[in-house]
mmCIF file of C-alpha atoms in Angstrom:
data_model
loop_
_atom_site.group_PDB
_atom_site.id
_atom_site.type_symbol
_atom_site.label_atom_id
_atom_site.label_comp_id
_atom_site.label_asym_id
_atom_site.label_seq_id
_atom_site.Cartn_x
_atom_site.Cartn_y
_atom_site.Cartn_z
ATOM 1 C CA UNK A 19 110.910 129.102 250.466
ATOM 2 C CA UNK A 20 112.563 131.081 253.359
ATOM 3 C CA UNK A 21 111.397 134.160 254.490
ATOM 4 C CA UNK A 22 114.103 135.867 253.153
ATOM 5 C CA UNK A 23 113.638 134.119 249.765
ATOM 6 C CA UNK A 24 110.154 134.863 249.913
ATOM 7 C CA UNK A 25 111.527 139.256 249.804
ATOM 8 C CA UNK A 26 113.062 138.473 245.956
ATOM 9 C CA UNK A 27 111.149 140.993 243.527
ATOM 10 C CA UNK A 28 111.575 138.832 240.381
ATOM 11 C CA UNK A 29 110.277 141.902 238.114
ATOM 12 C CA UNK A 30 108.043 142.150 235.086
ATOM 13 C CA UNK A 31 110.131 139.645 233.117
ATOM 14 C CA UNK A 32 110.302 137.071 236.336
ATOM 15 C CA UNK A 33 113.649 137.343 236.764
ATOM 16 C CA UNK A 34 116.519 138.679 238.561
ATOM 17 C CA UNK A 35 120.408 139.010 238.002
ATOM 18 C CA UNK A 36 122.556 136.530 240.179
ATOM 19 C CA UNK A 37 126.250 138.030 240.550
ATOM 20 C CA UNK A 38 128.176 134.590 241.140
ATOM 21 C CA UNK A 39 131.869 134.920 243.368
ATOM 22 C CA UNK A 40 134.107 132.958 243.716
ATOM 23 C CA UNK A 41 134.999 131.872 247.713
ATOM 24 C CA UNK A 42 138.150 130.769 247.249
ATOM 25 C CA UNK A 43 139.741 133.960 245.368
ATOM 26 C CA UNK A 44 137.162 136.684 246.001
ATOM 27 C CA UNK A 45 136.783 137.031 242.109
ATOM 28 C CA UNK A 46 133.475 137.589 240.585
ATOM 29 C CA UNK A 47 133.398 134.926 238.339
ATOM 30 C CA UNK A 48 129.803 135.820 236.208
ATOM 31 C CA UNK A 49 126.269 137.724 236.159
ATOM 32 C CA UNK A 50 123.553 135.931 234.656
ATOM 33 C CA UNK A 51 120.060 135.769 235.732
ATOM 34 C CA UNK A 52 117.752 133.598 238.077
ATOM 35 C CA UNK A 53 113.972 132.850 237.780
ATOM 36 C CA UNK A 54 112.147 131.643 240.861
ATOM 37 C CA UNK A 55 112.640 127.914 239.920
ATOM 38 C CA UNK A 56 116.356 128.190 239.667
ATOM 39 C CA UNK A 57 116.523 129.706 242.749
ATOM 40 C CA UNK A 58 114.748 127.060 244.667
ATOM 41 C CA UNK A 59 117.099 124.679 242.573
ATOM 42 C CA UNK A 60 120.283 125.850 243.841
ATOM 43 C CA UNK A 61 119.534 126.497 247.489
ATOM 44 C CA UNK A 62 118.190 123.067 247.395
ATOM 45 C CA UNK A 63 120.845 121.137 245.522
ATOM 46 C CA UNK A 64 123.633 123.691 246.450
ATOM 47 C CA UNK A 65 124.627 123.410 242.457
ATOM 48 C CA UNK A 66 124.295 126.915 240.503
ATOM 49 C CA UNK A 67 121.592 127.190 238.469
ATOM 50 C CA UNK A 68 120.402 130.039 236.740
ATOM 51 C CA UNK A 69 117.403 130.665 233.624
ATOM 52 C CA UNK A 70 119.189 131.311 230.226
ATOM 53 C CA UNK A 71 117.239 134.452 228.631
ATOM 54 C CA UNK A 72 118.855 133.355 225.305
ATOM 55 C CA UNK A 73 117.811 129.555 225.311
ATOM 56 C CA UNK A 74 114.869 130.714 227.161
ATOM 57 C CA UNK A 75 115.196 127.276 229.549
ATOM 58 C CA UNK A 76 116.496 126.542 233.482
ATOM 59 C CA UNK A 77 120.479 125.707 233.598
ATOM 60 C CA UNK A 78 122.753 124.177 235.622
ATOM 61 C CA UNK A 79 125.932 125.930 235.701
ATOM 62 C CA UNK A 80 128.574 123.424 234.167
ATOM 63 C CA UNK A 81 126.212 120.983 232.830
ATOM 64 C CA UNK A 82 127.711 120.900 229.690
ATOM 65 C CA UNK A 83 131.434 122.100 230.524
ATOM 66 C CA UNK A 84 131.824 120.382 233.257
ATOM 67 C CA UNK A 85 132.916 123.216 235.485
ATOM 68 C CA UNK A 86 130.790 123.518 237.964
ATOM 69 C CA UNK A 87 130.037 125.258 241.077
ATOM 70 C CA UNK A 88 129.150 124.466 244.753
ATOM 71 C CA UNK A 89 127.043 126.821 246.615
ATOM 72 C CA UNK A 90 128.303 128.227 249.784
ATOM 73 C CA UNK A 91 125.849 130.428 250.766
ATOM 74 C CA UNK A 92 122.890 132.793 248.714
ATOM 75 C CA UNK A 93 122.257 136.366 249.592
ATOM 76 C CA UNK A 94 120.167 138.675 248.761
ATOM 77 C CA UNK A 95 120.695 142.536 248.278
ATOM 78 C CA UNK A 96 119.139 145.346 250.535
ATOM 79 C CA UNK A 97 115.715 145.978 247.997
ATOM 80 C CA UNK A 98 115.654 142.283 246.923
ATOM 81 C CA UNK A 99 116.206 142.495 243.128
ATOM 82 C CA UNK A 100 119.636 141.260 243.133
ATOM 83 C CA UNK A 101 121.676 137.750 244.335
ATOM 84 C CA UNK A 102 125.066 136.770 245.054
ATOM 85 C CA UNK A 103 126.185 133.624 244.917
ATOM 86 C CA UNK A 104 129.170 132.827 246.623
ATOM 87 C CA UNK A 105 130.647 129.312 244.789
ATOM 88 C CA UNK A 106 133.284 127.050 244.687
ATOM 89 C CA UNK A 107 134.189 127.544 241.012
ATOM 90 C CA UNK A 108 135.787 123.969 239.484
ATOM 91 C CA UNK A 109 137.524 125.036 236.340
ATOM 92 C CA UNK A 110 136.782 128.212 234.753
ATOM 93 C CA UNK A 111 133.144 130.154 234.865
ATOM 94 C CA UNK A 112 133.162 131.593 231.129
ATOM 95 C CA UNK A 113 132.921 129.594 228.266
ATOM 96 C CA UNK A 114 135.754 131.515 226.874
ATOM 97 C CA UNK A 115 138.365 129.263 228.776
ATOM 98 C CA UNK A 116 139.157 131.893 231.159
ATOM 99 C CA UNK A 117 138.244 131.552 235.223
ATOM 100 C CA UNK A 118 136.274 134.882 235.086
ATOM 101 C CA UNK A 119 134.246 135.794 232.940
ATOM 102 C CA UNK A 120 135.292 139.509 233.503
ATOM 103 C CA UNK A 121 138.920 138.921 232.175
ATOM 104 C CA UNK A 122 139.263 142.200 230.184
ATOM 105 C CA UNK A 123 139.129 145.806 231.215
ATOM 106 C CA UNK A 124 137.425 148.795 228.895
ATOM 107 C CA UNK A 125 141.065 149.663 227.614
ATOM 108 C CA UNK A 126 140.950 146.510 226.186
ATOM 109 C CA UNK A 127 143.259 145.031 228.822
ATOM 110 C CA UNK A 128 143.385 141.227 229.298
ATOM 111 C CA UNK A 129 143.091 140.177 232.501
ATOM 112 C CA UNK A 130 142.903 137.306 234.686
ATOM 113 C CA UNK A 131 144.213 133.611 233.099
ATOM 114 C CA UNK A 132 142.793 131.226 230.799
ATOM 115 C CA UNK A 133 141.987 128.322 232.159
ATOM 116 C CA UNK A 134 140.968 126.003 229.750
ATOM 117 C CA UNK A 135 140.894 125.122 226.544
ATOM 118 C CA UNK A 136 137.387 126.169 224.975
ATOM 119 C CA UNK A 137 137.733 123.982 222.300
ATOM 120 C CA UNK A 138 138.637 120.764 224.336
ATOM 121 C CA UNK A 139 135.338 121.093 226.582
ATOM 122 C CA UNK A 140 132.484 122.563 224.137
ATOM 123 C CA UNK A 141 131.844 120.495 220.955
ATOM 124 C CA UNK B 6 134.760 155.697 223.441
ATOM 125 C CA UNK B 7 137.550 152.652 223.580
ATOM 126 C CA UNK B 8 137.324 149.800 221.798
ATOM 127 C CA UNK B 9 136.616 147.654 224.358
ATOM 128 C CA UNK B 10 133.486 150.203 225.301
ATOM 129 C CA UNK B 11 132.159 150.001 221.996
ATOM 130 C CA UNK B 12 131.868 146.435 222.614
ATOM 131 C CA UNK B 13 129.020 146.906 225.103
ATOM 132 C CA UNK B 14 125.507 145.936 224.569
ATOM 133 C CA UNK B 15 123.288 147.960 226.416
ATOM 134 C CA UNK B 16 119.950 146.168 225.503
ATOM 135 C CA UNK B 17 116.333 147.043 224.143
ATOM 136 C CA UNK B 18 116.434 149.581 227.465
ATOM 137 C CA UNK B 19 119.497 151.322 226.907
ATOM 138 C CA UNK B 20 121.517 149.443 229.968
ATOM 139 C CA UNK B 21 123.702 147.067 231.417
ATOM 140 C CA UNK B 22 123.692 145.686 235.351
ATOM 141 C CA UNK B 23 127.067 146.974 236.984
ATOM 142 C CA UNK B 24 129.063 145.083 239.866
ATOM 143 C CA UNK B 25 130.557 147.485 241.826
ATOM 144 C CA UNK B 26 133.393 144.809 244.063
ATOM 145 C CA UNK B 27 135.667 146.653 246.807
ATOM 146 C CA UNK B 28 139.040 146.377 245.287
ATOM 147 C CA UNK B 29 139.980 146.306 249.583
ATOM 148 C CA UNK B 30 138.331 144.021 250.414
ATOM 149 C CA UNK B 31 137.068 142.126 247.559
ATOM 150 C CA UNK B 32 133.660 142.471 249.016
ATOM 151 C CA UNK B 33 130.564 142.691 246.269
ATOM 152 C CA UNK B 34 128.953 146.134 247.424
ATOM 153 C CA UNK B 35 126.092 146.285 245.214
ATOM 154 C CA UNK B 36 124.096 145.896 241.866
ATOM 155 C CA UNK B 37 123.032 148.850 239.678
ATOM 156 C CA UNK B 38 122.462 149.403 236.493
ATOM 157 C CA UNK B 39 124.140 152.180 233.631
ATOM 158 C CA UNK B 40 123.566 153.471 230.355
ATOM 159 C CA UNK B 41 125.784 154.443 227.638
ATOM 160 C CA UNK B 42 126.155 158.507 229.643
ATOM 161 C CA UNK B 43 126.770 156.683 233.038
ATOM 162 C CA UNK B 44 129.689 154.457 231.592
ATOM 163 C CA UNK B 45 131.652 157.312 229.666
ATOM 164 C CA UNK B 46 130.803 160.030 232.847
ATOM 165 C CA UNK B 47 132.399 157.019 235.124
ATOM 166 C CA UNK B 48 135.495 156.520 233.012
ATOM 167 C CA UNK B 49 136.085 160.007 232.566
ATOM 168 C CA UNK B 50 135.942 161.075 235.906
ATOM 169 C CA UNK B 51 137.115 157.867 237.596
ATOM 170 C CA UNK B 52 134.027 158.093 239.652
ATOM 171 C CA UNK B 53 131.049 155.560 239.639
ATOM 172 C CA UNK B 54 127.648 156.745 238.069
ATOM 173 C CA UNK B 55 124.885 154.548 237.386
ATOM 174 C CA UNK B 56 121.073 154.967 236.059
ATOM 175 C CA UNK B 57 118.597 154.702 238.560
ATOM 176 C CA UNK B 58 115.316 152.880 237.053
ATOM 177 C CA UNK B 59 113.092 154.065 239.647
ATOM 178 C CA UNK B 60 114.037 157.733 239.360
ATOM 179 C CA UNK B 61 114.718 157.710 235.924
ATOM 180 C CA UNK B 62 118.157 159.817 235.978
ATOM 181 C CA UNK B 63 121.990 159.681 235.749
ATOM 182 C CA UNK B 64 123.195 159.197 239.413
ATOM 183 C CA UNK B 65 126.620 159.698 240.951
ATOM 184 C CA UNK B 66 127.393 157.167 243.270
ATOM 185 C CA UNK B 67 127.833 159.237 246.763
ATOM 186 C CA UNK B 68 126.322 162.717 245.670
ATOM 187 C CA UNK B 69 124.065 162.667 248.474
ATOM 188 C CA UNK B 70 124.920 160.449 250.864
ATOM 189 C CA UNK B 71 129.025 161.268 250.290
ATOM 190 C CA UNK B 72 129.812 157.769 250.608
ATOM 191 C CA UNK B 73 131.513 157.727 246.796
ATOM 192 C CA UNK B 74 133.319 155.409 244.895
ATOM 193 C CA UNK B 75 136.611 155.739 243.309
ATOM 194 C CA UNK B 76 136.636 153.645 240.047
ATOM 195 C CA UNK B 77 139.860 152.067 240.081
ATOM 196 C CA UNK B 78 139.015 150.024 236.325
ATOM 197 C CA UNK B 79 136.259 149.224 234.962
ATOM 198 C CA UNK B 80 135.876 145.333 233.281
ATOM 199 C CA UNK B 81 133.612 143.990 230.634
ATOM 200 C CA UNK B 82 132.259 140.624 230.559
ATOM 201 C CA UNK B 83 132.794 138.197 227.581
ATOM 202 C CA UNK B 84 129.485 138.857 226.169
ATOM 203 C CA UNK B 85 129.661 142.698 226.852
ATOM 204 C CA UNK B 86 126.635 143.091 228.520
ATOM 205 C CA UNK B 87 127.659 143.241 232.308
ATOM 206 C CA UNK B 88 130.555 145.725 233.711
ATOM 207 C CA UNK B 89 132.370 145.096 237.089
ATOM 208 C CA UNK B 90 133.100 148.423 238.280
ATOM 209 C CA UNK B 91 136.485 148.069 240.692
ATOM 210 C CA UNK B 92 135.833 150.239 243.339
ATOM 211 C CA UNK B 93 137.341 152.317 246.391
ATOM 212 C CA UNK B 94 134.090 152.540 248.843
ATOM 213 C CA UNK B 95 134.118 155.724 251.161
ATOM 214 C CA UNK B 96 132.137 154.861 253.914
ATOM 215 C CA UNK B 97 129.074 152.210 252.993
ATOM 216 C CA UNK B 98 127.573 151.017 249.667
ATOM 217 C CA UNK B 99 123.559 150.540 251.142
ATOM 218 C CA UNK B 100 121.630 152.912 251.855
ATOM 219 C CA UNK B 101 120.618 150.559 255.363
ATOM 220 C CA UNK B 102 124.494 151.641 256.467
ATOM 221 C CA UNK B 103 125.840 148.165 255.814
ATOM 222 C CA UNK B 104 128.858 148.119 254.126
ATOM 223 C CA UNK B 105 127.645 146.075 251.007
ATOM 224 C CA UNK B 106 123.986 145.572 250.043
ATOM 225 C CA UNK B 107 124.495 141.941 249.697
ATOM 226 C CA UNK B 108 124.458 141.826 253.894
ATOM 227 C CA UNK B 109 121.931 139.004 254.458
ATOM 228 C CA UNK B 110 121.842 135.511 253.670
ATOM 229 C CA UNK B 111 118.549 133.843 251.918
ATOM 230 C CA UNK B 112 118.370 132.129 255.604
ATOM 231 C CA UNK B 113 117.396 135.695 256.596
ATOM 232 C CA UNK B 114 121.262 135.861 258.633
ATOM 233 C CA UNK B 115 122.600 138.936 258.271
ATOM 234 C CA UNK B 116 126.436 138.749 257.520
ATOM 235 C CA UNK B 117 128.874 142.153 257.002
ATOM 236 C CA UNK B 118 129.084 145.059 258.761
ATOM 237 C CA UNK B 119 126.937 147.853 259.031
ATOM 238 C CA UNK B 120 129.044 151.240 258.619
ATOM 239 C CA UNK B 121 126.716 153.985 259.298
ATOM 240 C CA UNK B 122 123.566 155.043 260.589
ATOM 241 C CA UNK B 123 121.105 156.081 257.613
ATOM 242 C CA UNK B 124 119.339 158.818 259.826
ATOM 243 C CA UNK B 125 122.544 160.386 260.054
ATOM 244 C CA UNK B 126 122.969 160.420 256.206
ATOM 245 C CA UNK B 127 119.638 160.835 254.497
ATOM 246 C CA UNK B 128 117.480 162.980 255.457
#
């Protein structure tokens, strides 16, 4: 590990959340979370990958869909509990079709666009 | 509380990580964390508040340093258990003076701008 990499406070649970932007609109695209291992993964593949809390397991972001994304660059946040991963996005990031998976505001707004078809990509 | 609000899952602790992204720039300032008070205080007033962990309190974004944030809309993720707070930053998001927190790279580069000088701020 870098230096840098070597700050990350991974916390009691060995985690911490990964905010994941998109390069090529600005757009935050996702948070999930990150365990050591997934870190090391995606700075050394330059592939997104991230720990899912709910299948309790290490992922590569579009595995399944498809819709992948290439790492630009990592950073780290001022107290090192947080990432950023800034991504080329191919497809959409949320698994409900649309690019973002912060389409929707608390009014209950839609926004952002659908990319795909949920339905045609998970089984 | 809106529909879309009641949505949220804050967790077995009583929160959900916030994205606070300058709607300016598109920059990602910073990671922080709310609970259910910090949300409704921050749509209410149209200014951010979060829940600091460490001191264990509802915290206005700004009320010491004055470098606030102007929610322009708050967003939801698909799950609900992540909010993107779209900002206006006054003056810088880090406590280091840096514009965002997310200001170095895991190569240990710094990247961004830093805004202020923190012995000028805190004392």
């Amino acid at each position: 590990m870098t230096d840098a990499l070597s700050e990350l406070d991974f916390g009691d649970d060995g985690l911490v959340p990964v905010v994941a932007q998109d390069v090529d609109t600005e757009a935050v695209l996702m948070l999930a979370y990150a365990n050591e291992e997934a870190v090391e993964r995606t700075v050394e593949t330059g592939r997104a990958h991230y720990y899912s809390r709910s299948r309790d397991e290490l992922w590569e972001k579009g595995a399944t869909s498809g819709h992948t994304q290439a790492v630009e660059s990592v950073r780290l946040d001022c107290d090192g509990d947080a990432l950023l991963y800034r991504v080329h996005q191919d497809g959409g990031a949320c698994h409900t079709g649309f690019r973002s998976c912060f389409h929707r505001t608390v009014e209950g707004e839609t926004v952002g666009e659908q990319v795909f078809d949920p339905d045609d990509v998970y089984e």
